[in-house]
XYZ file of C-alpha atoms in Angstrom:
731
model
C 72.264 -112.884 -192.555
C 70.636 -109.588 -191.619
C 71.063 -106.572 -193.798
C 72.447 -104.428 -190.967
C 75.481 -106.712 -190.775
C 76.065 -106.726 -194.480
C 76.875 -103.113 -195.149
C 75.881 -101.272 -198.301
C 77.231 -102.414 -201.614
C 79.842 -99.998 -202.897
C 79.687 -98.765 -206.435
C 82.448 -100.011 -208.680
C 83.551 -98.973 -212.141
C 86.481 -97.974 -214.297
C 86.405 -98.988 -217.923
C 83.087 -99.977 -219.382
C 82.495 -103.727 -219.540
C 79.565 -104.401 -221.901
C 77.180 -107.081 -220.732
C 77.967 -109.796 -223.232
C 79.351 -113.299 -223.274
C 82.834 -111.889 -223.675
C 82.626 -110.246 -220.273
C 84.323 -113.227 -218.702
C 87.631 -112.120 -220.191
C 87.620 -108.889 -218.168
C 88.392 -108.539 -214.478
C 86.091 -106.812 -211.999
C 85.949 -103.024 -212.383
C 87.832 -100.650 -210.113
C 86.306 -98.235 -207.635
C 85.222 -94.890 -209.160
C 86.138 -91.477 -207.932
C 82.557 -90.238 -208.200
C 79.677 -92.632 -207.978
C 76.021 -91.981 -207.414
C 74.805 -93.712 -204.307
C 72.974 -96.840 -205.403
C 70.245 -98.579 -203.447
C 71.293 -101.657 -201.544
C 71.031 -104.962 -203.404
C 69.011 -107.784 -201.870
C 71.108 -109.854 -199.499
C 70.684 -113.058 -201.524
C 72.183 -111.358 -204.596
C 75.163 -110.120 -202.583
C 75.719 -113.651 -201.247
C 75.600 -114.940 -204.834
C 78.433 -112.574 -205.812
C 76.502 -109.729 -207.456
C 77.418 -106.064 -207.011
C 76.104 -102.903 -208.620
C 78.659 -100.981 -210.715
C 78.667 -97.787 -212.792
C 79.628 -97.543 -216.455
C 81.321 -94.275 -217.284
C 80.991 -94.779 -221.026
C 77.276 -95.556 -221.027
C 76.528 -93.423 -217.964
C 74.265 -96.045 -216.444
C 74.510 -98.740 -213.783
C 75.119 -102.413 -214.479
C 75.555 -105.563 -212.364
C 78.737 -107.658 -212.103
C 79.172 -111.163 -210.589
C 82.632 -111.701 -209.117
C 82.190 -115.501 -209.111
C 81.277 -115.927 -212.802
C 82.573 -112.609 -214.275
C 79.118 -112.093 -215.760
C 77.787 -108.562 -216.447
C 74.109 -107.607 -216.856
C 72.283 -104.374 -217.514
C 69.162 -105.490 -215.639
C 68.845 -106.559 -212.015
C 69.892 -110.237 -211.913
C 67.416 -112.912 -210.897
C 68.422 -115.844 -208.717
C 68.078 -119.164 -210.499
C 68.714 -117.783 -214.001
C 71.170 -119.701 -216.139
C 74.742 -118.638 -216.843
C 74.920 -117.355 -220.406
C 78.664 -118.020 -220.547
C 78.752 -121.724 -219.696
C 75.147 -122.496 -220.670
C 74.143 -120.119 -223.504
C 71.060 -122.139 -224.456
C 69.736 -122.308 -220.932
C 69.579 -126.106 -220.871
C 70.277 -126.214 -217.127
C 67.928 -123.393 -216.240
C 64.457 -123.800 -214.815
C 61.732 -123.727 -217.489
C 60.285 -120.308 -218.177
C 56.656 -119.361 -217.957
C 54.615 -118.226 -220.942
C 55.390 -114.664 -221.803
C 58.996 -114.812 -220.645
C 60.465 -115.735 -223.988
C 60.949 -112.131 -225.018
C 63.352 -111.417 -222.181
C 66.903 -111.440 -223.477
C 70.233 -112.442 -221.994
C 68.764 -115.206 -219.867
C 66.613 -112.822 -217.841
C 63.173 -113.939 -216.715
C 60.541 -112.551 -214.397
C 60.599 -113.434 -210.726
C 57.872 -115.902 -209.904
C 55.948 -116.062 -206.660
C 57.491 -119.462 -205.874
C 60.988 -118.005 -206.263
C 60.133 -115.116 -203.976
C 59.010 -117.569 -201.339
C 61.873 -120.021 -201.834
C 64.758 -117.549 -201.768
C 66.072 -117.322 -198.221
C 68.244 -114.659 -196.660
C 71.356 -116.782 -196.829
C 70.850 -118.060 -200.352
C 74.034 -118.445 -202.426
C 74.753 -119.202 -206.093
C 76.325 -122.584 -206.814
C 79.256 -122.817 -209.183
C 78.245 -121.502 -212.593
C 75.596 -123.753 -214.113
C 73.924 -124.864 -210.869
C 71.022 -122.815 -209.467
C 71.123 -121.202 -206.082
C 70.190 -123.365 -203.102
C 68.478 -121.378 -200.319
C 69.940 -121.756 -196.846
C 66.834 -121.057 -194.882
C 64.803 -122.828 -192.232
C 62.160 -125.247 -193.327
C 59.676 -127.479 -191.605
C 61.385 -129.182 -188.623
C 61.732 -132.916 -188.959
C 61.754 -132.899 -192.755
C 64.980 -133.994 -194.447
C 66.289 -131.830 -197.310
C 66.834 -135.049 -199.240
C 64.710 -138.132 -199.593
C 65.854 -141.398 -198.042
C 63.537 -143.410 -200.304
C 65.149 -145.115 -203.310
C 62.508 -143.770 -205.681
C 61.104 -140.284 -205.977
C 57.665 -139.170 -206.971
C 57.519 -137.679 -210.484
C 57.332 -133.892 -210.532
C 54.444 -132.601 -212.660
C 55.373 -130.375 -215.577
C 54.756 -126.682 -214.882
C 51.680 -125.135 -216.414
C 50.533 -121.517 -216.613
C 48.493 -122.163 -213.451
C 51.205 -124.234 -211.677
C 54.255 -122.225 -210.521
C 57.695 -123.716 -211.092
C 59.047 -125.226 -207.825
C 62.178 -123.772 -206.215
C 65.473 -125.608 -206.817
C 65.760 -128.770 -204.739
C 68.313 -128.753 -201.884
C 71.590 -130.593 -202.280
C 71.365 -134.366 -201.836
C 74.572 -136.063 -200.655
C 75.459 -139.320 -202.366
C 76.320 -141.062 -199.067
C 74.980 -140.148 -195.623
C 77.087 -140.944 -192.552
C 74.519 -139.964 -189.928
C 70.926 -140.508 -188.870
C 69.454 -137.385 -187.309
C 65.944 -138.825 -187.044
C 66.778 -141.038 -184.041
C 65.290 -139.575 -180.876
C 67.156 -139.681 -177.599
C 66.464 -141.848 -174.557
C 68.961 -139.905 -172.409
C 67.277 -138.298 -169.410
C 68.900 -135.526 -167.362
C 67.901 -133.104 -164.645
C 66.901 -129.699 -165.897
C 69.788 -127.235 -165.889
C 70.240 -123.501 -166.275
C 71.831 -121.749 -169.247
C 75.622 -121.745 -169.542
C 77.602 -118.532 -169.075
C 80.016 -119.000 -171.982
C 80.767 -116.086 -174.260
C 79.016 -116.526 -177.624
C 81.341 -117.199 -180.564
C 82.466 -114.357 -182.799
C 84.493 -114.643 -186.036
C 86.862 -111.833 -185.040
C 87.726 -113.476 -181.716
C 87.912 -116.924 -183.301
C 90.381 -115.701 -185.913
C 92.645 -114.154 -183.267
C 92.440 -117.259 -181.094
C 93.465 -119.482 -184.006
C 96.438 -117.221 -184.741
C 97.588 -117.445 -181.126
C 97.263 -121.231 -181.090
C 99.351 -121.410 -184.264
C 101.946 -119.168 -182.637
C 101.973 -121.421 -179.573
C 102.559 -124.473 -181.764
C 105.533 -122.733 -183.346
C 106.984 -121.894 -179.915
C 106.626 -125.542 -178.901
C 108.481 -126.738 -181.992
C 111.257 -124.185 -181.451
C 111.725 -125.217 -177.805
C 111.976 -128.891 -178.738
C 114.597 -128.083 -181.386
C 116.630 -125.700 -179.249
C 116.650 -127.591 -175.968
C 116.537 -131.237 -176.998
C 117.421 -131.244 -180.686
C 114.280 -133.213 -181.631
C 111.139 -132.572 -183.615
C 108.031 -132.141 -181.459
C 106.310 -135.522 -181.043
C 103.484 -135.878 -183.524
C 100.069 -134.939 -182.123
C 101.619 -134.206 -178.707
C 100.437 -130.584 -178.774
C 96.891 -131.681 -179.644
C 96.863 -134.197 -176.790
C 98.255 -131.502 -174.505
C 95.184 -129.371 -175.272
C 92.911 -132.354 -174.568
C 94.664 -133.208 -171.316
C 94.586 -129.587 -170.128
C 90.856 -129.317 -170.846
C 90.224 -132.104 -168.333
C 91.517 -129.923 -165.478
C 91.404 -126.346 -166.811
C 89.200 -123.890 -164.924
C 89.877 -120.872 -167.122
C 87.331 -119.028 -169.230
C 88.852 -119.659 -172.651
C 87.325 -122.651 -174.471
C 90.642 -123.675 -176.089
C 93.764 -122.185 -174.492
C 94.390 -123.433 -170.922
C 95.083 -120.861 -168.211
C 94.190 -122.356 -164.786
C 95.568 -125.882 -164.502
C 97.249 -127.909 -161.798
C 99.895 -129.235 -162.137
C 101.607 -126.707 -164.371
C 103.816 -129.380 -165.929
C 101.628 -131.482 -168.176
C 102.114 -135.234 -167.621
C 101.057 -135.909 -171.204
C 103.510 -133.480 -172.823
C 106.331 -134.452 -170.442
C 105.847 -138.148 -171.172
C 105.766 -137.729 -174.925
C 108.791 -135.433 -175.180
C 110.760 -137.707 -172.874
C 109.883 -140.719 -175.031
C 111.662 -139.101 -177.982
C 114.907 -138.522 -176.061
C 117.636 -139.074 -177.150
C 116.008 -140.044 -180.488
C 112.593 -141.103 -181.662
C 112.205 -144.845 -182.132
C 109.912 -145.558 -185.049
C 108.482 -148.837 -186.255
C 111.104 -151.109 -187.778
C 110.415 -153.178 -190.846
C 113.800 -154.394 -192.114
C 117.071 -155.569 -190.600
C 119.042 -152.618 -191.951
C 116.603 -150.248 -190.277
C 117.109 -151.990 -186.954
C 120.887 -151.808 -187.279
C 120.809 -148.127 -188.227
C 118.459 -147.250 -185.377
C 120.606 -149.086 -182.813
C 123.710 -147.191 -183.902
C 121.906 -143.821 -183.824
C 120.544 -144.462 -180.334
C 123.971 -145.382 -178.939
C 125.580 -142.353 -180.554
C 122.839 -139.941 -179.375
C 122.912 -141.266 -175.806
C 126.687 -140.866 -175.585
C 126.594 -137.344 -177.040
C 123.803 -136.302 -174.689
C 125.520 -137.567 -171.535
C 128.710 -135.735 -172.559
C 127.001 -132.370 -173.050
C 124.687 -132.382 -170.004
C 125.339 -131.981 -166.295
C 125.341 -135.680 -165.408
C 126.811 -137.511 -162.425
C 130.082 -139.438 -162.865
C 128.270 -142.734 -162.382
C 125.753 -141.891 -165.130
C 128.532 -140.901 -167.516
C 130.351 -144.127 -166.838
C 127.326 -146.386 -167.384
C 126.071 -144.664 -170.545
C 129.500 -144.375 -172.168
C 130.407 -147.985 -171.463
C 127.128 -149.352 -172.873
C 127.237 -147.063 -175.922
C 130.818 -147.985 -176.800
C 130.132 -151.672 -176.227
C 127.156 -151.491 -178.627
C 129.216 -149.739 -181.308
C 131.994 -152.323 -181.003
C 129.435 -155.113 -181.338
C 128.019 -153.498 -184.470
C 131.490 -153.310 -186.010
C 132.275 -156.951 -185.242
C 129.011 -158.741 -186.000
C 127.585 -158.303 -189.508
C 125.508 -161.490 -189.552
C 123.023 -160.551 -186.819
C 119.329 -160.848 -187.543
C 116.661 -158.224 -187.070
C 115.647 -159.831 -183.783
C 119.236 -159.614 -182.521
C 119.335 -155.894 -183.210
C 115.960 -155.423 -181.524
C 117.094 -157.292 -178.411
C 120.278 -155.272 -178.265
C 118.337 -152.019 -178.602
C 116.013 -153.009 -175.776
C 119.010 -153.872 -173.559
C 120.651 -150.514 -174.355
C 117.464 -148.627 -173.516
C 117.120 -150.398 -170.203
C 120.702 -149.592 -169.254
C 120.896 -145.998 -170.510
C 117.270 -144.876 -170.311
C 117.134 -143.952 -166.590
C 120.357 -141.924 -166.795
C 119.266 -140.106 -169.980
C 115.914 -139.310 -168.383
C 117.566 -137.927 -165.280
C 119.745 -135.442 -167.166
C 116.870 -134.306 -169.444
C 114.188 -134.021 -166.762
C 114.686 -130.343 -165.862
C 114.910 -129.279 -169.501
C 111.696 -131.088 -170.504
C 109.836 -129.717 -167.503
C 110.977 -126.268 -168.595
C 109.447 -126.844 -172.036
C 106.102 -127.858 -170.508
C 106.071 -124.920 -168.087
C 106.992 -122.411 -170.791
C 104.205 -123.541 -173.130
C 101.633 -123.387 -170.349
C 102.790 -119.921 -169.271
C 102.604 -118.631 -172.840
C 99.087 -120.015 -173.143
C 98.014 -118.283 -169.940
C 99.621 -115.001 -171.070
C 97.691 -115.110 -174.355
C 94.330 -115.000 -172.559
C 93.730 -111.231 -172.316
C 95.168 -110.461 -175.738
C 92.112 -111.012 -177.862
C 89.130 -110.682 -175.528
C 87.262 -107.476 -176.363
C 86.646 -104.710 -173.878
C 83.812 -105.477 -171.528
C 84.419 -109.212 -171.368
C 84.979 -109.183 -167.614
C 81.787 -107.215 -167.144
C 79.904 -109.724 -169.301
C 81.167 -112.582 -167.162
C 80.356 -110.680 -163.978
C 76.821 -109.964 -165.160
C 76.422 -113.591 -166.200
C 77.554 -114.931 -162.831
C 75.368 -112.432 -160.986
C 72.380 -113.465 -163.094
C 73.008 -117.120 -162.283
C 73.416 -116.337 -158.567
C 70.318 -114.175 -158.291
C 68.100 -116.336 -160.459
C 66.119 -119.070 -158.794
C 67.665 -122.497 -159.310
C 65.945 -124.637 -161.947
C 63.459 -127.197 -160.774
C 65.007 -130.584 -160.209
C 62.755 -132.299 -162.706
C 63.746 -135.002 -165.167
C 63.682 -134.100 -168.862
C 65.089 -135.537 -172.059
C 68.496 -134.055 -172.783
C 68.595 -130.840 -174.807
C 71.388 -128.735 -176.350
C 73.435 -126.240 -174.376
C 71.847 -122.799 -174.109
C 73.905 -119.635 -173.555
C 72.826 -117.022 -171.027
C 74.661 -114.212 -172.869
C 72.901 -113.066 -176.073
C 74.856 -113.117 -179.308
C 75.725 -109.671 -180.713
C 75.425 -108.800 -184.383
C 77.912 -110.954 -186.280
C 79.933 -109.793 -189.299
C 79.243 -111.074 -192.754
C 80.759 -114.370 -193.906
C 80.795 -115.038 -197.650
C 79.709 -118.382 -199.062
C 80.244 -119.898 -202.482
C 80.482 -123.435 -203.827
C 83.354 -125.055 -205.699
C 82.228 -128.362 -207.145
C 81.318 -130.466 -204.088
C 82.809 -128.099 -201.494
C 81.222 -125.211 -199.651
C 83.715 -122.377 -199.124
C 83.225 -119.860 -196.320
C 85.420 -116.758 -196.289
C 85.960 -114.195 -193.558
C 88.707 -111.559 -193.737
C 90.614 -113.560 -196.326
C 90.477 -116.803 -194.285
C 88.710 -119.455 -196.352
C 87.477 -122.674 -194.741
C 86.047 -125.577 -196.711
C 83.548 -128.309 -195.939
C 81.953 -130.784 -198.305
C 78.367 -130.077 -199.216
C 77.016 -133.194 -197.570
C 78.332 -132.160 -194.155
C 77.309 -128.567 -194.834
C 73.715 -129.709 -195.255
C 74.142 -131.795 -192.087
C 75.146 -128.685 -190.144
C 72.090 -126.913 -191.519
C 69.862 -129.679 -190.194
C 71.572 -129.737 -186.794
C 71.260 -125.959 -186.601
C 67.566 -126.103 -187.423
C 66.953 -128.755 -184.754
C 69.041 -127.126 -182.008
C 69.296 -123.343 -182.421
C 66.522 -121.281 -180.833
C 67.816 -117.709 -181.263
C 68.221 -117.558 -185.059
C 65.103 -118.811 -186.797
C 65.940 -116.773 -189.931
C 69.457 -118.290 -190.206
C 71.021 -114.824 -190.130
C 73.945 -115.998 -187.955
C 74.263 -119.451 -189.490
C 77.225 -118.829 -191.812
C 79.200 -116.932 -189.176
C 78.706 -119.734 -186.659
C 79.661 -122.418 -189.161
C 82.865 -120.500 -189.897
C 83.612 -120.253 -186.159
C 82.962 -123.985 -185.771
C 85.343 -124.961 -188.573
C 88.017 -122.538 -187.366
C 87.811 -123.806 -183.792
C 88.383 -127.437 -184.744
C 91.100 -126.503 -187.203
C 92.919 -124.636 -184.429
C 92.387 -127.522 -182.016
C 93.753 -130.308 -184.212
C 96.029 -128.434 -186.625
C 95.878 -127.811 -190.340
C 98.571 -130.267 -191.490
C 97.887 -133.213 -193.755
C 96.083 -135.906 -191.723
C 96.859 -133.985 -188.542
C 94.375 -134.656 -185.763
C 92.219 -136.997 -187.836
C 92.558 -139.847 -185.338
C 91.606 -137.691 -182.383
C 88.244 -137.119 -184.098
C 87.902 -140.619 -185.552
C 84.445 -142.186 -185.444
C 82.977 -145.666 -185.574
C 81.647 -147.006 -188.883
C 78.013 -146.358 -189.704
C 77.199 -150.077 -189.519
C 78.439 -150.206 -185.918
C 76.245 -147.269 -184.906
C 73.263 -148.947 -186.535
C 73.950 -152.169 -184.619
C 74.385 -150.292 -181.347
C 71.093 -148.478 -181.819
C 69.196 -151.569 -182.961
C 70.441 -154.041 -180.346
C 71.556 -151.939 -177.364
C 69.295 -148.889 -177.619
C 72.204 -146.451 -178.057
C 71.015 -142.954 -179.031
C 73.793 -140.746 -177.679
C 77.537 -140.206 -178.282
C 79.671 -139.189 -175.311
C 82.586 -137.874 -177.403
C 81.771 -136.358 -180.793
C 81.446 -133.059 -182.636
C 78.927 -131.566 -185.069
C 81.272 -132.643 -187.866
C 81.576 -136.364 -187.056
C 78.472 -137.183 -184.979
C 76.043 -139.899 -186.038
C 73.152 -138.961 -183.730
C 71.857 -135.429 -183.312
C 72.412 -135.692 -179.563
C 76.022 -135.839 -178.425
C 78.617 -134.357 -176.082
C 81.554 -132.358 -177.429
C 84.482 -130.235 -176.331
C 83.166 -126.733 -177.077
C 79.689 -125.964 -175.706
C 79.900 -122.284 -176.682
C 79.842 -123.034 -180.435
C 78.786 -126.694 -180.647
C 75.609 -126.006 -178.645
C 74.059 -124.282 -181.653
C 74.490 -127.567 -183.556
C 73.145 -129.974 -180.937
C 75.938 -130.465 -178.390
C 74.956 -131.226 -174.802
C 78.289 -129.882 -173.551
C 81.466 -131.663 -172.382
C 80.818 -135.208 -171.220
C 82.668 -134.729 -167.926
C 80.063 -132.035 -167.088
C 77.123 -134.079 -168.368
C 75.185 -136.102 -165.786
C 72.511 -138.340 -167.307
C 70.104 -140.231 -165.072
C 69.194 -142.899 -167.615
C 69.814 -143.841 -171.228
C 72.104 -145.881 -173.437
C 75.381 -144.261 -174.542
C 78.342 -144.912 -176.822
C 81.779 -143.664 -175.731
C 84.706 -143.539 -178.160
C 87.021 -140.990 -176.502
C 90.092 -139.358 -178.032
C 93.058 -141.580 -177.240
C 94.469 -139.399 -174.456
C 95.269 -141.349 -171.291
C 94.339 -138.559 -168.852
C 91.010 -137.971 -170.581
C 90.180 -141.689 -170.643
C 91.017 -141.995 -166.939
C 88.733 -139.055 -166.071
C 86.036 -140.645 -168.238
C 86.121 -143.882 -166.200
C 85.822 -141.909 -162.956
C 82.737 -140.159 -164.334
C 81.240 -143.485 -165.448
C 81.630 -144.940 -161.965
C 79.954 -141.949 -160.334
C 76.978 -141.947 -162.724
C 76.372 -145.684 -162.480
C 76.603 -145.605 -158.679
C 74.127 -142.738 -158.286
C 71.369 -143.861 -160.669
C 68.824 -146.614 -160.191
C 67.308 -146.024 -163.636
C 68.491 -148.001 -166.700
C 71.956 -146.671 -167.567
C 74.387 -148.232 -170.031
C 77.740 -147.225 -171.568
C 79.346 -149.102 -174.461
C 82.999 -148.019 -174.399
C 85.510 -148.316 -177.259
C 89.163 -147.792 -176.282
C 92.479 -149.046 -177.710
C 93.739 -152.399 -176.477
C 97.058 -151.234 -175.035
C 98.786 -153.874 -172.900
C 102.481 -153.009 -172.824
C 102.071 -151.248 -170.487
C 98.348 -151.353 -169.861
C 96.560 -148.017 -169.534
C 94.959 -147.070 -166.194
C 91.555 -146.576 -167.844
C 91.544 -150.101 -169.267
C 92.669 -151.620 -165.962
C 89.997 -149.779 -163.993
C 87.166 -150.737 -166.351
C 88.208 -154.383 -166.370
C 88.099 -154.378 -162.565
C 84.854 -152.363 -162.312
C 81.825 -153.935 -160.651
C 79.699 -152.467 -163.458
C 81.513 -154.340 -166.224
C 79.071 -156.775 -167.806
C 81.056 -157.953 -170.776
C 84.238 -157.258 -172.732
C 85.293 -158.260 -176.218
C 88.325 -157.455 -178.329
C 88.229 -156.550 -181.999
C 91.503 -157.753 -183.487
C 93.987 -155.437 -185.159
C 93.632 -155.072 -188.952
C 90.155 -156.632 -188.726
C 88.148 -153.466 -188.159
C 87.955 -149.913 -189.409
C 87.421 -146.340 -188.295
C 85.886 -143.330 -189.975
C 88.339 -140.485 -190.586
C 88.207 -137.458 -188.325
C 88.577 -135.273 -191.414
C 85.497 -136.760 -193.045
C 84.044 -133.294 -193.644
C 86.842 -132.427 -196.092
C 88.404 -135.724 -197.231
C 87.597 -137.689 -200.363
C 85.176 -140.590 -200.302
C 87.897 -143.168 -200.877
C 89.749 -141.811 -197.800
C 86.767 -142.012 -195.472
C 87.627 -145.358 -193.822
C 90.911 -146.910 -192.751
C 91.953 -150.029 -190.900
C 93.178 -149.884 -187.320
C 96.589 -151.427 -186.620
C 95.751 -151.881 -182.951
C 93.141 -153.972 -181.196
C 90.039 -152.260 -179.823
C 88.480 -153.218 -176.492
C 84.679 -152.965 -176.339
C 83.515 -152.840 -172.708
C 79.908 -152.774 -171.497
C 79.433 -150.797 -168.260
C 75.853 -151.041 -166.951
C 73.997 -150.770 -163.685
C 71.496 -153.478 -162.783
C 68.556 -151.798 -164.509
C 70.629 -151.094 -167.605
C 71.849 -154.689 -167.737
C 68.286 -155.971 -167.497
C 67.186 -153.743 -170.377
C 70.217 -153.846 -172.716
C 72.020 -157.050 -171.732
C 74.965 -157.989 -174.030
C 73.603 -161.363 -175.071
C 75.586 -163.634 -177.434
C 73.177 -162.888 -180.275
C 73.542 -159.135 -179.879
C 77.312 -159.390 -179.588
C 77.460 -161.457 -182.759
C 75.581 -158.727 -184.634
C 77.914 -156.051 -183.267
C 81.012 -158.046 -184.184
C 79.723 -158.596 -187.718
C 78.982 -154.883 -188.148
C 82.579 -154.047 -187.227
C 84.123 -156.104 -190.018
C 85.363 -154.077 -193.009
C 83.108 -154.304 -196.045
C 84.478 -155.454 -199.388
C 83.280 -152.285 -201.103
C 85.640 -150.220 -198.971
C 88.658 -152.511 -198.943
C 90.706 -150.201 -201.154
C 90.251 -147.270 -198.774
C 90.947 -149.045 -195.504
C 94.516 -147.957 -195.015
C 95.842 -145.728 -192.318
C 96.234 -142.216 -193.770
C 99.376 -140.179 -193.800
C 102.809 -140.979 -192.441
C 101.512 -143.629 -190.068
C 100.414 -145.867 -192.905
C 101.710 -149.405 -192.713
C 101.266 -152.585 -194.642
C 100.284 -155.863 -193.115
C 103.910 -156.857 -192.971
C 104.762 -153.793 -190.905
C 103.584 -155.174 -187.631
C 106.975 -155.389 -186.003
C 108.077 -152.420 -184.006
C 110.663 -151.431 -181.512
C 110.196 -152.672 -177.990
C 109.590 -149.132 -176.852
C 106.239 -149.580 -175.160
C 105.500 -145.889 -174.809
C 105.672 -145.354 -178.567
C 101.901 -145.388 -178.619
C 101.882 -141.745 -177.573
C 104.083 -140.473 -180.356
C 103.662 -142.305 -183.633
C 100.328 -143.931 -183.149
C 98.062 -141.202 -181.921
C 97.673 -139.481 -185.245
C 94.796 -141.741 -186.072
C 93.198 -144.839 -184.667
C 95.022 -146.691 -187.373
C 98.338 -145.215 -186.436
C 98.961 -146.750 -183.035
C 102.062 -148.842 -182.723
C 101.240 -152.480 -182.693
C 103.740 -153.101 -179.928
C 101.041 -151.922 -177.564
C 98.833 -154.810 -178.603
C 100.822 -157.640 -177.123
C 97.805 -158.661 -175.180
C 95.209 -157.741 -177.749
C 95.211 -161.134 -179.369
C 93.549 -162.676 -176.363
C 89.965 -163.721 -176.744
C 87.175 -161.601 -175.361
C 86.557 -161.960 -171.664
C 83.438 -161.659 -169.589
C 82.628 -160.555 -166.098
C 81.731 -162.989 -163.299
C 78.173 -161.666 -163.336
C 77.026 -163.112 -166.638
C 79.782 -165.460 -167.880
C 78.928 -164.684 -171.482
C 81.341 -165.715 -174.189
C 82.143 -163.563 -177.171
C 81.260 -164.863 -180.635
């Protein structure tokens, strides 16, 4: 980060803290009333936690580290060992000849250290040396993929000591060396506002406030908890049709009443029907449904006929429950289904206006939030951007390999974001808001940034943009335990390898910088994701040729819009074009996207991966533990190959290739213990029975790919089918 965005380091002092090993027992000194103005510390020392303080007792300056509580008289040197936790310097880099007389762990700065210390360098936790966050040679990995490393020669007086090696993750879930085969027509720069931590923080606060309003409306008007993940899917569904300027909060959508939110709230009325495992649960749920339906029809403005039907069926069910105590679980399930069929239409009719009011209110609040946090001059920036696009000559219609989104508006000076490491986590703090990411994914973002960003070669804005990225996705999917993980779920690494090896796939249609496997992908937020390799939203991305993988968030409106875009692209291009699509196998009722793809003239083959026989990678992989990385899916997954004639000739789904793909999808024995659905949606193999409520897939199952109700998989046990064009059979 540049020094002009850092600000000068303020002098600090109060009581004298002598620079000794006992300094760790004292807190940081207080601000003095009179302090001589000290020169600014190097930016890498400030990032590592050092500040210059004044000792009143000794009347001289000293240096204090707020991360390690270490105090030094001399200017600290990056890479020196911590005298508190490592007094002998066993973890420090070896010193050159002539440095042995320097006390307290100090040593002279070497030329290699001066070259290796970047502007965004930060000190790792205590005994670990600082790892520079600075650009290096493009195309070179910061860790070696070879199993063996070359021995490092011992330093000599004529050989300088090498800089500390970058962090090497134990397991890598991506391959950023694969080059793209996706070809597009050259396009002009986008007119999105560049991200800013101040704006991102305010936006996240407003989204949190909107979530709270949604929960309050559900409680006050319908007496229910908001359906799980329904707000997140509302944001996804709105983004399909929103024409507003804000990248997250919708403001210009038609219709105002969201079909997704309306459907999910209505599914939980009068009560939410969860998966049933035991007979007692089925009996209890049947009684609660009858009681809630009767109470609701009594308190709402219903027609006499509706009151009569609902009351009669509810009382008949309660009488049956009192008489028959020997019924089985199946009997209770059948009775519940009969009660829902009889009472459901009348309950829906009396709740319709109230639920529509909830949807309209949330949308109106979102639109009203728009001007709250945009800084002065935003409208002028947009006007200038549109004028520049209008006046500028249109780009030449030439074919190029796809490249990341570029912004037409330059990024202003960004405020400072602090970085420190806690064990295996990188912690970024801005205005008291700390966001965490594991160090493996942090190094991945550094690589993506180096490959894709063209306006920050010195990495001065890197930390601020990483903070904005993490905050944006946290606001989008929520900060609860396991919340939103399924909406960002990814395929296993072995499946990506098989897709690339056998079908030439080099591009992901729905991903993010946090969960992508390739360095070329489409994502939801081009304004921030473009700095890390995003090609923009897929519905605005128009490739001419290439092989693509599509694993969309499980939102029905988004999947339907995706199929429409597939059909248009495949119809317009005569170059090789292929899409391998992964969507849930929902059959009761079947989703429009699945029906349309099965009837498409571009469908070349379709296979079904059975429930509990495959796995997904967690959407929270950048913060979760290694043993929580994978989990089994409790629903079937349909894999559909959509290809034009040239794409089918080049990447045909032959039986041999399909066999390799199917084998790659099977869970590995080494990860068996971690293949469970995370969070509240977790279920054992015996928990496959559920209520006959077909629409339950939108409420309890959407938390993660492994959380979908299995009642939507009634048709998923069928064998894989093939199109009339090739008549291939699945392995």
